[in-house]
PDB file of C-alpha atoms in Angstrom:
ATOM      1  CA  MET A   1       0.149   0.282   0.200  1.00 85.00           C
ATOM      2  CA  GLY A   2       1.123   3.329  -0.274  1.00 88.00           C
ATOM      3  CA  TYR A   3       0.897   5.903   1.555  1.00 85.00           C
ATOM      4  CA  ASP A   4       1.888   9.898   1.974  1.00 81.00           C
ATOM      5  CA  ARG A   5      -1.027  11.164   4.909  1.00 76.00           C
ATOM      6  CA  SER A   6      -3.515  11.954   1.990  1.00 81.00           C
ATOM      7  CA  PRO A   7      -6.848  11.399   2.235  1.00 84.00           C
ATOM      8  CA  GLU A   8      -6.260  10.194  -0.267  1.00 86.00           C
ATOM      9  CA  SER A   9      -3.921   7.577   0.202  1.00 86.00           C
ATOM     10  CA  VAL A  10      -5.478   7.017   3.781  1.00 85.00           C
ATOM     11  CA  ALA A  11      -9.026   6.463   2.571  1.00 87.00           C
ATOM     12  CA  ALA A  12      -7.885   3.977   0.554  1.00 89.00           C
ATOM     13  CA  LEU A  13      -6.125   1.613   3.925  1.00 88.00           C
ATOM     14  CA  HIS A  14      -8.974   2.348   4.265  1.00 87.00           C
ATOM     15  CA  ALA A  15     -10.567   1.288   1.179  1.00 90.00           C
ATOM     16  CA  VAL A  16      -8.253  -2.116   1.615  1.00 91.00           C
ATOM     17  CA  THR A  17      -9.076  -3.183   5.086  1.00 89.00           C
ATOM     18  CA  GLY A  18     -12.689  -2.582   5.414  1.00 90.00           C
ATOM     19  CA  ILE A  19     -12.801  -4.968   2.207  1.00 92.00           C
ATOM     20  CA  LEU A  20     -10.565  -8.343   2.660  1.00 90.00           C
ATOM     21  CA  GLY A  21     -10.454  -7.806   7.139  1.00 87.00           C
ATOM     22  CA  ASP A  22      -9.870 -10.896   8.363  1.00 84.00           C
ATOM     23  CA  ARG A  23      -8.410 -12.329   4.374  1.00 87.00           C
ATOM     24  CA  LEU A  24      -5.978  -9.849   5.276  1.00 86.00           C
ATOM     25  CA  GLY A  25      -2.298 -11.911   5.090  1.00 81.00           C
ATOM     26  CA  ARG A  26       0.000  -9.171   5.368  1.00 85.00           C
ATOM     27  CA  LEU A  27      -0.225  -5.384   5.330  1.00 89.00           C
ATOM     28  CA  THR A  28       2.969  -3.416   4.098  1.00 91.00           C
ATOM     29  CA  VAL A  29       2.178   0.391   3.715  1.00 89.00           C
ATOM     30  CA  ALA A  30       5.190   1.549   1.984  1.00 90.00           C
ATOM     31  CA  THR A  31       6.755   5.446   1.774  1.00 86.00           C
ATOM     32  CA  VAL A  32       8.514   6.911  -0.812  1.00 86.00           C
ATOM     33  CA  ALA A  33      11.025   8.980   0.217  1.00 80.00           C
ATOM     34  CA  PRO A  34      12.843  11.089  -2.769  1.00 73.00           C
ATOM     35  CA  PHE A  35      16.322  10.015  -3.924  1.00 72.00           C
ATOM     36  CA  GLY A  36      18.846  13.592  -1.884  1.00 65.00           C
ATOM     37  CA  ASP A  37      18.351  14.082   1.634  1.00 62.00           C
ATOM     38  CA  VAL A  38      18.172  10.922   2.996  1.00 70.00           C
ATOM     39  CA  ARG A  39      18.657  10.950   6.511  1.00 76.00           C
ATOM     40  CA  GLU A  40      16.585  14.077   6.883  1.00 75.00           C
ATOM     41  CA  SER A  41      13.246  12.596   4.535  1.00 72.00           C
ATOM     42  CA  GLU A  42      13.872   8.950   6.479  1.00 75.00           C
ATOM     43  CA  ARG A  43      13.112  10.428   9.605  1.00 79.00           C
ATOM     44  CA  LYS A  44      10.565  12.356   8.249  1.00 79.00           C
ATOM     45  CA  HIS A  45       9.173   9.603   6.647  1.00 74.00           C
ATOM     46  CA  GLU A  46       9.462   7.007   9.574  1.00 79.00           C
ATOM     47  CA  GLU A  47       7.155   9.579  11.671  1.00 78.00           C
ATOM     48  CA  LEU A  48       4.889   8.961   8.942  1.00 75.00           C
ATOM     49  CA  LEU A  49       4.580   6.216   8.783  1.00 76.00           C
ATOM     50  CA  ARG A  50       4.637   5.703  13.521  1.00 76.00           C
ATOM     51  CA  HIS A  51       1.360   8.462  13.040  1.00 72.00           C
ATOM     52  CA  LEU A  52      -0.206   5.771  10.543  1.00 72.00           C
ATOM     53  CA  VAL A  53      -0.087   3.055  12.539  1.00 69.00           C
ATOM     54  CA  THR A  54      -1.809   4.645  15.723  1.00 66.00           C
ATOM     55  CA  ASP A  55      -4.905   5.045  13.121  1.00 66.00           C
ATOM     56  CA  VAL A  56      -5.455   1.459  11.825  1.00 71.00           C
ATOM     57  CA  PRO A  57      -5.806  -0.665  15.506  1.00 70.00           C
ATOM     58  CA  GLY A  58      -6.545  -4.437  14.488  1.00 77.00           C
ATOM     59  CA  TYR A  59      -3.708  -5.324  12.046  1.00 78.00           C
ATOM     60  CA  HIS A  60      -0.013  -5.534  12.134  1.00 80.00           C
ATOM     61  CA  LEU A  61       1.383  -3.200   9.194  1.00 82.00           C
ATOM     62  CA  ARG A  62       4.450  -3.540   7.676  1.00 86.00           C
ATOM     63  CA  LEU A  63       6.714  -0.389   7.535  1.00 85.00           C
ATOM     64  CA  GLU A  64       8.704   0.531   4.889  1.00 88.00           C
ATOM     65  CA  ILE A  65      10.489   3.192   3.482  1.00 86.00           C
ATOM     66  CA  LEU A  66      11.587   3.484  -0.491  1.00 88.00           C
ATOM     67  CA  HIS A  67      13.102   5.292  -2.400  1.00 85.00           C
ATOM     68  CA  GLY A  68      13.468   7.029  -5.745  1.00 87.00           C
ATOM     69  CA  HIS A  69      10.021   6.961  -8.022  1.00 88.00           C
ATOM     70  CA  PRO A  70       7.011   6.806  -6.510  1.00 88.00           C
ATOM     71  CA  ALA A  71       5.307   4.904  -9.450  1.00 90.00           C
ATOM     72  CA  THR A  72       8.319   2.951 -10.710  1.00 92.00           C
ATOM     73  CA  ALA A  73       9.161   2.416  -6.878  1.00 92.00           C
ATOM     74  CA  LEU A  74       5.994   1.016  -5.289  1.00 94.00           C
ATOM     75  CA  ARG A  75       5.931  -1.514  -8.747  1.00 93.00           C
ATOM     76  CA  GLU A  76       9.416  -2.829  -7.832  1.00 94.00           C
ATOM     77  CA  ARG A  77       8.441  -3.594  -4.570  1.00 94.00           C
ATOM     78  CA  ALA A  78       4.489  -5.055  -5.075  1.00 94.00           C
ATOM     79  CA  ALA A  79       6.487  -7.322  -7.626  1.00 94.00           C
ATOM     80  CA  SER A  80       9.055  -8.694  -5.728  1.00 94.00           C
ATOM     81  CA  GLY A  81       7.345  -8.510  -2.427  1.00 93.00           C
ATOM     82  CA  SER A  82       4.580 -10.846  -4.592  1.00 92.00           C
ATOM     83  CA  TYR A  83       2.133  -8.733  -2.825  1.00 93.00           C
ATOM     84  CA  GLY A  84      -1.395  -9.578  -4.019  1.00 92.00           C
ATOM     85  CA  LEU A  85      -2.676  -6.198  -4.445  1.00 93.00           C
ATOM     86  CA  LEU A  86      -0.884  -2.994  -4.670  1.00 93.00           C
ATOM     87  CA  ALA A  87      -3.120   0.395  -3.078  1.00 92.00           C
ATOM     88  CA  LEU A  88      -2.749   3.870  -3.312  1.00 90.00           C
ATOM     89  CA  GLY A  89      -4.724   7.176  -2.955  1.00 88.00           C
ATOM     90  CA  THR A  90      -5.465   9.359  -6.511  1.00 85.00           C
ATOM     91  CA  ARG A  91      -3.873  12.044  -5.255  1.00 74.00           C
ATOM     92  CA  GLY A  92      -1.229  12.632  -3.089  1.00 55.00           C
ATOM     93  CA  ARG A  93       0.058  15.691   0.068  1.00 50.00           C
ATOM     94  CA  GLY A  94       1.806  18.481  -0.585  1.00 45.00           C
ATOM     95  CA  LEU A  95       4.827  18.881  -3.152  1.00 42.00           C
ATOM     96  CA  ALA A  96       4.174  14.994  -3.821  1.00 43.00           C
ATOM     97  CA  THR A  97       0.639  16.881  -5.488  1.00 43.00           C
ATOM     98  CA  ALA A  98       1.998  16.844  -8.892  1.00 45.00           C
ATOM     99  CA  ILE A  99       3.621  12.823  -8.867  1.00 42.00           C
ATOM    100  CA  VAL A 100       0.702  11.329  -7.370  1.00 42.00           C
ATOM    101  CA  GLY A 101      -2.143  11.334  -9.516  1.00 69.00           C
ATOM    102  CA  SER A 102       0.274  10.431 -12.689  1.00 78.00           C
ATOM    103  CA  THR A 103       1.497   7.757  -9.964  1.00 83.00           C
ATOM    104  CA  ALA A 104      -2.351   5.964 -10.035  1.00 84.00           C
ATOM    105  CA  ASP A 105      -2.530   6.737 -13.651  1.00 83.00           C
ATOM    106  CA  SER A 106       1.066   4.912 -14.128  1.00 86.00           C
ATOM    107  CA  LEU A 107       0.513   1.478 -12.191  1.00 89.00           C
ATOM    108  CA  ALA A 108      -3.532   0.982 -12.976  1.00 83.00           C
ATOM    109  CA  SER A 109      -1.813   0.868 -16.466  1.00 86.00           C
ATOM    110  CA  GLU A 110       1.728  -0.926 -15.793  1.00 89.00           C
ATOM    111  CA  SER A 111       2.073  -2.451 -12.327  1.00 90.00           C
ATOM    112  CA  THR A 112       1.767  -7.028 -12.876  1.00 91.00           C
ATOM    113  CA  THR A 113      -0.002  -6.587  -9.665  1.00 92.00           C
ATOM    114  CA  PRO A 114      -3.801  -5.554  -9.095  1.00 93.00           C
ATOM    115  CA  VAL A 115      -3.971  -2.296  -8.177  1.00 92.00           C
ATOM    116  CA  LEU A 116      -6.803  -0.835  -5.693  1.00 91.00           C
ATOM    117  CA  LEU A 117      -7.546   2.831  -6.542  1.00 88.00           C
ATOM    118  CA  SER A 118      -9.325   5.091  -3.452  1.00 86.00           C
ATOM    119  CA  ALA A 119     -10.379   9.072  -3.913  1.00 81.00           C
ATOM    120  CA  VAL A 120     -11.852  10.127  -0.732  1.00 76.00           C
ATOM    121  CA  PRO A 121     -16.152   9.644  -0.181  1.00 63.00           C
ATOM    122  CA  SER A 122     -17.413  13.310  -0.072  1.00 60.00           C
ATOM    123  CA  GLY A 123     -18.369  14.292   2.978  1.00 62.00           C
ATOM    124  CA  TRP A 124     -15.541  12.091   4.706  1.00 60.00           C
ATOM    125  CA  SER A 125     -13.402  13.209   7.089  1.00 59.00           C
ATOM    126  CA  THR A 126      -9.231  11.450   8.023  1.00 51.00           C
TER     127      THR A 126
END
């Protein structure tokens, strides 16, 4: 599952846990850090993931920080980890906003792993 703290990525997490429920085997939540200041970037992304764990009770989340272009990093991780589903939001947050829409589009059209895309339902708050 790709996570960037956007409402859409939170909605994707809730969608996948809601749809699969107790049939969910393993749930890995990955965030993608850009190349550059690795230490500071990793610290910020670890903070994002730690915050998420408190929002999803009842599931053991495996947390990962990937590096590079979001679509490529998520696609490669899903394939190398033999995941059965890749879930992410349709848009991102902050600086990632410009690329996450294209990330969702790229993954939906090019991933060999099935992709669940989630938007925020109207009136829904995260």
